[in-house]
Protein backbone atom coordinates (compact mmCIF):
# COMPACT_ATOMS: atom_id res chain seq x y z
CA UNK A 1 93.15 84.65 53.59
CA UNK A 2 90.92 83.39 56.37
CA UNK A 3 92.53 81.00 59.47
CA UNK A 4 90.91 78.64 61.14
CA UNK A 5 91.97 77.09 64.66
CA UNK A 6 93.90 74.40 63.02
CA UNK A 7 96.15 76.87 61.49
CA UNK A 8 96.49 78.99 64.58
CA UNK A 9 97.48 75.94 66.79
CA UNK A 10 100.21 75.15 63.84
CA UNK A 11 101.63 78.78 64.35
CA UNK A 12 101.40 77.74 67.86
CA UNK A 13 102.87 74.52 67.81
CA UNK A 14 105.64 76.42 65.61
CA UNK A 15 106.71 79.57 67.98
CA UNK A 16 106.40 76.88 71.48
CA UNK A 17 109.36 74.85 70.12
CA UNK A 18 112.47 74.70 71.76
CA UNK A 19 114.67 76.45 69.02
CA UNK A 20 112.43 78.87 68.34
CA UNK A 21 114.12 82.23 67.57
CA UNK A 22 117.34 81.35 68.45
CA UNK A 23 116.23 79.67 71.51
CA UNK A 24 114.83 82.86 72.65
CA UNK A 25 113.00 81.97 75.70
CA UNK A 26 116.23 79.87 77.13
CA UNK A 27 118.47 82.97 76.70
CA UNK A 28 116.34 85.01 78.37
CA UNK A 29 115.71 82.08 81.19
CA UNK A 30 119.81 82.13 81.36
CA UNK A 31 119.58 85.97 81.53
CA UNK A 32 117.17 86.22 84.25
CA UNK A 33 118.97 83.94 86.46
CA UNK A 34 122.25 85.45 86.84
CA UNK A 35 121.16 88.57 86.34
CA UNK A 36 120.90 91.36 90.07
CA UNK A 37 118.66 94.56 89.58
CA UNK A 38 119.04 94.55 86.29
CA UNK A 39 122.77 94.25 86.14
CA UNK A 40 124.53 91.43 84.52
CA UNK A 41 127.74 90.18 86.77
CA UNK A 42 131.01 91.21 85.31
CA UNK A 43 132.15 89.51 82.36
CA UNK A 44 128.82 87.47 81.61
CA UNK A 45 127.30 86.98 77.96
CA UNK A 46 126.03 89.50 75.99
CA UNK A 47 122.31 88.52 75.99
CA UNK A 48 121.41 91.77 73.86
CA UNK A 49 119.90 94.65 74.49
CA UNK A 50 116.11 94.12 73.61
CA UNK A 51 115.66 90.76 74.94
CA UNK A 52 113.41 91.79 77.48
CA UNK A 53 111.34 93.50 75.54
CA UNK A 54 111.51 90.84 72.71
CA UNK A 55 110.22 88.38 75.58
CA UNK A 56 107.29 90.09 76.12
CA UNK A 57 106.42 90.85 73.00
CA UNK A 58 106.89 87.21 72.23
CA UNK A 59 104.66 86.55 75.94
CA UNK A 60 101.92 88.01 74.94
CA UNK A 61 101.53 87.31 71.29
CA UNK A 62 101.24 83.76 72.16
CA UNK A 63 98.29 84.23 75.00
CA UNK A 64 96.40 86.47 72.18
CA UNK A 65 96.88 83.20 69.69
CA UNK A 66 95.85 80.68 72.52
CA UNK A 67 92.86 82.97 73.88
CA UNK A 68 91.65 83.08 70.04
CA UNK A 69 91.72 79.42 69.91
CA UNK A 70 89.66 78.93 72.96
CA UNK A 71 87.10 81.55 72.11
CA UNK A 72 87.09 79.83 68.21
CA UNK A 73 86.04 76.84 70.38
CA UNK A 74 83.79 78.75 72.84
CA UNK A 75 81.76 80.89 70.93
CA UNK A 76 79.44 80.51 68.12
CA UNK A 77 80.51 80.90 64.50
CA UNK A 78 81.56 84.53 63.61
CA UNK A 79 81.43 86.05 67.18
CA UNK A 80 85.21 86.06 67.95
CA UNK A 81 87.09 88.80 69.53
CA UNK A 82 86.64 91.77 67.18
CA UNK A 83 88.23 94.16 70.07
CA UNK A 84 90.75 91.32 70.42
CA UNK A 85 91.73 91.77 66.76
CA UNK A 86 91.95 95.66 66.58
CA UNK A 87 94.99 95.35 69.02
CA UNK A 88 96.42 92.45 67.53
CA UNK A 89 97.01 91.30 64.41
CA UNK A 90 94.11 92.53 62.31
CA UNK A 91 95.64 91.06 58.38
CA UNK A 92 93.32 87.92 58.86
CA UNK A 93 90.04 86.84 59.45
CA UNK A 94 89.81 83.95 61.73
CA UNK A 95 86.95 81.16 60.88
CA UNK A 96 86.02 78.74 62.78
CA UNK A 97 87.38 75.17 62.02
CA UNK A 98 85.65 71.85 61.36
CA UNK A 99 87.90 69.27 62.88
CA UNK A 100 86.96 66.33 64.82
CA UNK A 101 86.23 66.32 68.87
CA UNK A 102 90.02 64.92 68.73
CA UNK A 103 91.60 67.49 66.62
CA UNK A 104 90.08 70.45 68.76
CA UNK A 105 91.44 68.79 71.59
CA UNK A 106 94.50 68.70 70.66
CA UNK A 107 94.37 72.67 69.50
CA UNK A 108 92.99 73.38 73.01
CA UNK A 109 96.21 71.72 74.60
CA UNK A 110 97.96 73.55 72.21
CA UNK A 111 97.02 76.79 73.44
CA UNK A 112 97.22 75.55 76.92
CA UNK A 113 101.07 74.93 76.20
CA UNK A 114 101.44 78.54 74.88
CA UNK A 115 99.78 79.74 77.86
CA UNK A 116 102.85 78.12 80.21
CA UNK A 117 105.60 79.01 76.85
CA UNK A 118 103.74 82.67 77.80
CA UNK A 119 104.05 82.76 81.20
CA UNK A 120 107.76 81.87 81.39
CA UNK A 121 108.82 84.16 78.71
CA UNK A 122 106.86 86.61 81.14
CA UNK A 123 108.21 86.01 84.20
CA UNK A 124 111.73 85.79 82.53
CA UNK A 125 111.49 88.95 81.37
CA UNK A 126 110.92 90.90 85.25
CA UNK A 127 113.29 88.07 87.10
CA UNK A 128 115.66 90.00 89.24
CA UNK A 129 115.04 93.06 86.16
CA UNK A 130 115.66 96.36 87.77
CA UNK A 131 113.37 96.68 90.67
CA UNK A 132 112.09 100.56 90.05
CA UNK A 133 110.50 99.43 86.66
CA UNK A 134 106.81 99.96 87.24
CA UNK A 135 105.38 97.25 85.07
CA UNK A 136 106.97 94.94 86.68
CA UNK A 137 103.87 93.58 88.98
CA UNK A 138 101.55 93.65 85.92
CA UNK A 139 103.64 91.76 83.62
CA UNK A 140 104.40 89.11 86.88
CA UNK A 141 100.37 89.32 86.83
CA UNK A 142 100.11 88.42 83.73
CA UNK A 143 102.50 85.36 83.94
CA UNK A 144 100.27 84.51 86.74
CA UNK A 145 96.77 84.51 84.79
CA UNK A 146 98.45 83.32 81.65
CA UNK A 147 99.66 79.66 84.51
CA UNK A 148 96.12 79.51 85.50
CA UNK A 149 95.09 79.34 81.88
CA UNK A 150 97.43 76.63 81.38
CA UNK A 151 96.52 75.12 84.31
CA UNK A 152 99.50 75.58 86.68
CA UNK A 153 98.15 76.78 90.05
CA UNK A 154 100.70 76.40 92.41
CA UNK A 155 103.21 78.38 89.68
CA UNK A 156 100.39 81.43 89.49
CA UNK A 157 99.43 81.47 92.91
CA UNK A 158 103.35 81.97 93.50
CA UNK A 159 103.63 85.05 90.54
CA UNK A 160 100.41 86.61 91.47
CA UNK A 161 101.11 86.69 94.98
CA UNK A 162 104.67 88.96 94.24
CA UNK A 163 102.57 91.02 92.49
CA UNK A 164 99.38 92.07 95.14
CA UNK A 165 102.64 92.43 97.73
CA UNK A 166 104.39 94.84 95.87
CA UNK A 167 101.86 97.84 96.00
CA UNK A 168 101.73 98.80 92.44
CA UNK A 169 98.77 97.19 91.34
CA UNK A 170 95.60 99.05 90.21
CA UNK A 171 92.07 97.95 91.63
CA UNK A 172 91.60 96.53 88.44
CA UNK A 173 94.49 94.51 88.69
CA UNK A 174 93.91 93.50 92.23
CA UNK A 175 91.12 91.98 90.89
CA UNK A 176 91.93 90.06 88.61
CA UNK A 177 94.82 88.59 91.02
CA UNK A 178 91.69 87.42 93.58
CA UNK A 179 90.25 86.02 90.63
CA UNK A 180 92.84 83.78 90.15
CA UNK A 181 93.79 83.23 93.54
CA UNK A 182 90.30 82.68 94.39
CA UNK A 183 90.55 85.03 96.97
CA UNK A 184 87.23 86.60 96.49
CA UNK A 185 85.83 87.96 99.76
CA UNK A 186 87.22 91.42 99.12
CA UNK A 187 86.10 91.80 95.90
CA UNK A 188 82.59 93.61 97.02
CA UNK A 189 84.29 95.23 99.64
CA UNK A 190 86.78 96.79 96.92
CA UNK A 191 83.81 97.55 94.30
CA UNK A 192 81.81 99.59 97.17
CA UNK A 193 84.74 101.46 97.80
CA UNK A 194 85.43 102.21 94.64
CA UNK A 195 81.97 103.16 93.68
CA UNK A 196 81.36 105.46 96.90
CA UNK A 197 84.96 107.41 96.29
CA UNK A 198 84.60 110.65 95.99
CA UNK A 199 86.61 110.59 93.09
CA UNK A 200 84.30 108.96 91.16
CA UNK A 201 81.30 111.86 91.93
CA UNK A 202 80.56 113.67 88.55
CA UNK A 203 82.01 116.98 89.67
CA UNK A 204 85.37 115.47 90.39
CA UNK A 205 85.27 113.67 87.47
CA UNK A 206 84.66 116.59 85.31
CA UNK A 207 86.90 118.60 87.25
CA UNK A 208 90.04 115.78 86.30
CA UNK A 209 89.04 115.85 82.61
CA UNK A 210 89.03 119.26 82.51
CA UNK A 211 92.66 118.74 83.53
CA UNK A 212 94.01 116.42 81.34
CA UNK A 213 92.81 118.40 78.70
CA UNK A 214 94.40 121.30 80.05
CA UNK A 215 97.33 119.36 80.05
CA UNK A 216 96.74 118.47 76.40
CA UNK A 217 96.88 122.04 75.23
CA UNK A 218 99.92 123.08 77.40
CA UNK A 219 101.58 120.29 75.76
CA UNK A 220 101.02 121.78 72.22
CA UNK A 221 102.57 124.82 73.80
CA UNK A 222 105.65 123.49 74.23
CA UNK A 223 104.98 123.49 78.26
CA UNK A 224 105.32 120.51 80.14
CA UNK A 225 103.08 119.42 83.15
CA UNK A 226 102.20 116.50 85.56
CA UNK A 227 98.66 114.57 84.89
CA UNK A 228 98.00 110.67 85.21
CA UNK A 229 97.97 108.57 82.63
CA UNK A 230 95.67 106.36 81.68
CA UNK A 231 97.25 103.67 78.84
CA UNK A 232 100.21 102.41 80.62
CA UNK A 233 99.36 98.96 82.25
CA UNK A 234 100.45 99.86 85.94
CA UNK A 235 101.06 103.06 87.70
CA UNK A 236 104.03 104.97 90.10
CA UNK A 237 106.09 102.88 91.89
CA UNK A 238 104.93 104.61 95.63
CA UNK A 239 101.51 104.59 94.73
CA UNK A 240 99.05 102.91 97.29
CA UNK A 241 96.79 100.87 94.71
CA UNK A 242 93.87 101.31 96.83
CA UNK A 243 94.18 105.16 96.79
CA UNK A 244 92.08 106.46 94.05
CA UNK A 245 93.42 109.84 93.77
CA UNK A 246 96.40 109.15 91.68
CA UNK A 247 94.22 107.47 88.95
CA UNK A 248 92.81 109.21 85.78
CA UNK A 249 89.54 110.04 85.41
CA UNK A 250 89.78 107.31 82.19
CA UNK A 251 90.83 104.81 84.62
CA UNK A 252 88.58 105.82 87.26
CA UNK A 253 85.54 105.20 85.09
CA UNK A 254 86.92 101.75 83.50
CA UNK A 255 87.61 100.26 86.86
CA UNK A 256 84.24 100.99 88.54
CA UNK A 257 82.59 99.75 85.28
CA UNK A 258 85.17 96.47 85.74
CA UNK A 259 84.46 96.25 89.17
CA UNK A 260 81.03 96.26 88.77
CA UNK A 261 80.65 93.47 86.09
CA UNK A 262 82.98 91.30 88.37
CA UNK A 263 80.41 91.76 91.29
CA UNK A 264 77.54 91.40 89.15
CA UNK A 265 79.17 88.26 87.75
CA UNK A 266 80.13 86.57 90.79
CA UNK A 267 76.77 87.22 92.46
CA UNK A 268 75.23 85.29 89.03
CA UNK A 269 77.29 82.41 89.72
CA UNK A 270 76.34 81.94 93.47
CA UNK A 271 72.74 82.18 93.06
CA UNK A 272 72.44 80.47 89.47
CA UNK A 273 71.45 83.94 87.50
CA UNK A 274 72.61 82.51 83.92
CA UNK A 275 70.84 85.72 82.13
CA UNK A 276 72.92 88.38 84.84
CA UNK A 277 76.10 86.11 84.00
CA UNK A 278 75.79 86.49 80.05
CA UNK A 279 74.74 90.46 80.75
CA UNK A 280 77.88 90.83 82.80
CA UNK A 281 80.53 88.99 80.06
CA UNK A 282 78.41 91.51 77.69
CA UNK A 283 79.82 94.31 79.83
CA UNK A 284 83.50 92.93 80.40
CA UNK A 285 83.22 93.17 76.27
CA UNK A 286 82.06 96.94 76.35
CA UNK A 287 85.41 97.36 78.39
CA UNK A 288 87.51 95.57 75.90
CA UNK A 289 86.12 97.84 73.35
CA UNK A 290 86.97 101.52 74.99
CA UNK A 291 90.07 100.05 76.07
CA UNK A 292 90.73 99.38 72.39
CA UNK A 293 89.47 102.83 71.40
CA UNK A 294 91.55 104.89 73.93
CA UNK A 295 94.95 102.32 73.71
CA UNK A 296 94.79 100.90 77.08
CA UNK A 297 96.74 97.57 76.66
CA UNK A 298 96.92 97.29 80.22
CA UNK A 299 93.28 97.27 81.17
CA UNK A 300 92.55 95.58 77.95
CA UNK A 301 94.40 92.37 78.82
CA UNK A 302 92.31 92.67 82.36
CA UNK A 303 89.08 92.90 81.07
CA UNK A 304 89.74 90.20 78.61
CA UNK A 305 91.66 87.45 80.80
CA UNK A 306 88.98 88.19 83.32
CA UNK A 307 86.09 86.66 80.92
CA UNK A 308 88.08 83.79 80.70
CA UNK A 309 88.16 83.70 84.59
CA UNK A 310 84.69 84.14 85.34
CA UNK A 311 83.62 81.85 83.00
CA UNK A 312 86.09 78.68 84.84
CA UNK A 313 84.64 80.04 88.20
CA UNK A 314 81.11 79.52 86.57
CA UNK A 315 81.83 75.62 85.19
CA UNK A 316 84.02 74.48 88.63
CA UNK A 317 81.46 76.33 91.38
CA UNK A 318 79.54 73.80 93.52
CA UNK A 319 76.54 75.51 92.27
CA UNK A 320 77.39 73.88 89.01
CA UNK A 321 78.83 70.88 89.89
CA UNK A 322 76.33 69.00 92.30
CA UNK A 323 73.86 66.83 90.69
CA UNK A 324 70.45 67.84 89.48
CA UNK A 325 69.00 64.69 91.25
CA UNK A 326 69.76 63.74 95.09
CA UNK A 327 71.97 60.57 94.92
CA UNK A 328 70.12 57.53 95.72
CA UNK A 329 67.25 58.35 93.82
CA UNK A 330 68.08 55.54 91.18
CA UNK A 331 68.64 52.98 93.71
CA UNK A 332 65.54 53.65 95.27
CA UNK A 333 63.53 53.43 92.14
CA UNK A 334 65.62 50.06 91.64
CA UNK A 335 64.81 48.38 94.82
CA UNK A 336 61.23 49.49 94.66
CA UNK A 337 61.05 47.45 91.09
CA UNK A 338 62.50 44.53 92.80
CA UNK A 339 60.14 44.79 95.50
CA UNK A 340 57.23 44.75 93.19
CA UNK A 341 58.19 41.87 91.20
CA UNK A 342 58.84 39.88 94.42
CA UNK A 343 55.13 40.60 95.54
CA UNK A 344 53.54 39.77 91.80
CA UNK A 345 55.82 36.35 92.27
CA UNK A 346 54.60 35.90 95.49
CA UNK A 347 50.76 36.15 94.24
């Protein structure tokens, strides 16, 4: 049975309230704060055993909900997220709905709620959690895009910032962080480094894939061997995130085609290149899609929040936001009507 936005925001409305799962995001709130590396003090509640992982599970279903809401309300009729529904829930179709300009505004604050319900369940999830987790700084990362969405800045300048400090970000990631931090002078900087690396040549390419498939087939032999990984969302705790060597040649590729859609986009926006903005959302799609096709959740969510980033750098840039006409022009016009009618009077 198809869903429209109105039923989407109802589900929403529905998971956001307070009691919702046994008041799962206050006992995990509660958990977080009295918790030390992990470790609960001596004597303290049982909070279970899988809340963490039920907060993020619960985290990030409700920023795929709200980001399907938006892009019902964003796109034309019948282009939602396909890629967004292959790693979701795929038992519906979702249709656009044909409420009034007051009902989709109250779906759109809807979703911006879930986006805050998201980011604390996020953040409550990695609060003092045990520090040599490594998806710690892309979950906090999350939390911090998923407070910009809602419209928090001060709360996701202060997650995102714990994250691009802790060293365990990819260039992807870091990316995304300046995004929301508006931090975006080293963005080219990053994307010509990336794209010069060595690493990225096509006989060190082929040479890493030629690895991992090595690995691949010592793995069927029962033999076990060290090779990156390319679907987990961050990467080893030591790992300098603006060393490339420690990066799969699957990653390697989907950050410098990332990086280059980012620098492509944000050069659109400061010289007014509409067409080389819509080319470069086309490519932050082609992303989403191998993402979906290798299981990358990790650089999925990136390429996909980042859309949604570009496109609220594109509508608040100055570019966009000064008027077409220099002010005074009406006035002018005005006074110079008054003037003439004064003179005919005077005649």
């Amino acid at each position: 049975m198809p869903r429209d936005a109105a039923q989407l925001a109802a589900q929403l409305a529905e998971a956001t309230e307070v009691g919702f799962r046994n008041r799962l995001l206050a006992r995990g709130q509660a958990q977080s704060m009295i918790r030390r590396n992990g470790d609960l003090p001596q004597g303290a509640q049982n909070f279970g055993t899988y809340l963490d992982q039920d907060l993020l599970e619960y985290g990030y279903s409700l920023m795929s909900t709200a980001l399907r809401i938006l892009e019902i309300h964003t796109t034309a009729p019948g282009t939602a997220d396909d890629a967004a529904d292959d790693l979701v829930d795929t038992s519906q179709t979702i249709v656009p709905s044909d409420g009034s300009d007051e009902s989709i505004a109250d779906q759109i604050a809807t979703s911006r709620n879930a986006f805050l319900q998201a980011s604390y369940a996020l953040e409550a999830a990695t609060r003092n959690a045990d520090p040599n987790t490594s998806e710690i700084a892309f979950h906090r990362l999350i939390a911090g895009a998923a407070s910009h969405m809602a419209g928090y800045a001060a709360r996701a300048f202060s997650l995102v910032e714990a994250s691009r400090v802790s060293g365990r970000l990819s260039p992807m990631e870091l990316t995304l962080a300046d995004l929301v931090m508006r931090d975006l002078d080293g963005i080219e900087e990053r994307t010509l480094r990336l794209r010069s690396s060595p690493e990225l040549s096509d006989d060190a390419l082929t040479a890493a894939l030629s690895r991992a498939d090595d690995h691949g087939e010592d793995a069927d032999n029962g033999e076990e061997r060290d090779a990156p990984t390319d679907a987990g969302p961050a990467f080893a705790p030591d790992q300098d995130s603006e060393v490339l060597d420690g990066l799969g040649p699957i990653t390697l590729l989907l950050s410098e085609h990332y990086l280059s859609s980012v620098s492509a986009a944000m050069f659109a926006i400061a010289f007014g290149r509409t067409a080389l903005l819509a080319a470069s959302i086309t490519d932050l799609r082609l992303g989403e899609e191998a993402c979906n096709d290798i299981a990358a959740p990790g650089p999925w969510w990136v390429f996909r929040l980042t859309r949604h980033m570009l496109a609220d750098i594109d509508e608040t840039s100055i570019r966009a936001n000064l008027p077409s006409d220099p002010p005074g022009d009406d006035d002018t016009d005005d006074a110079d009507a008054e003037s003439g009618e004064s003179d005919e009077g005077d005649a």
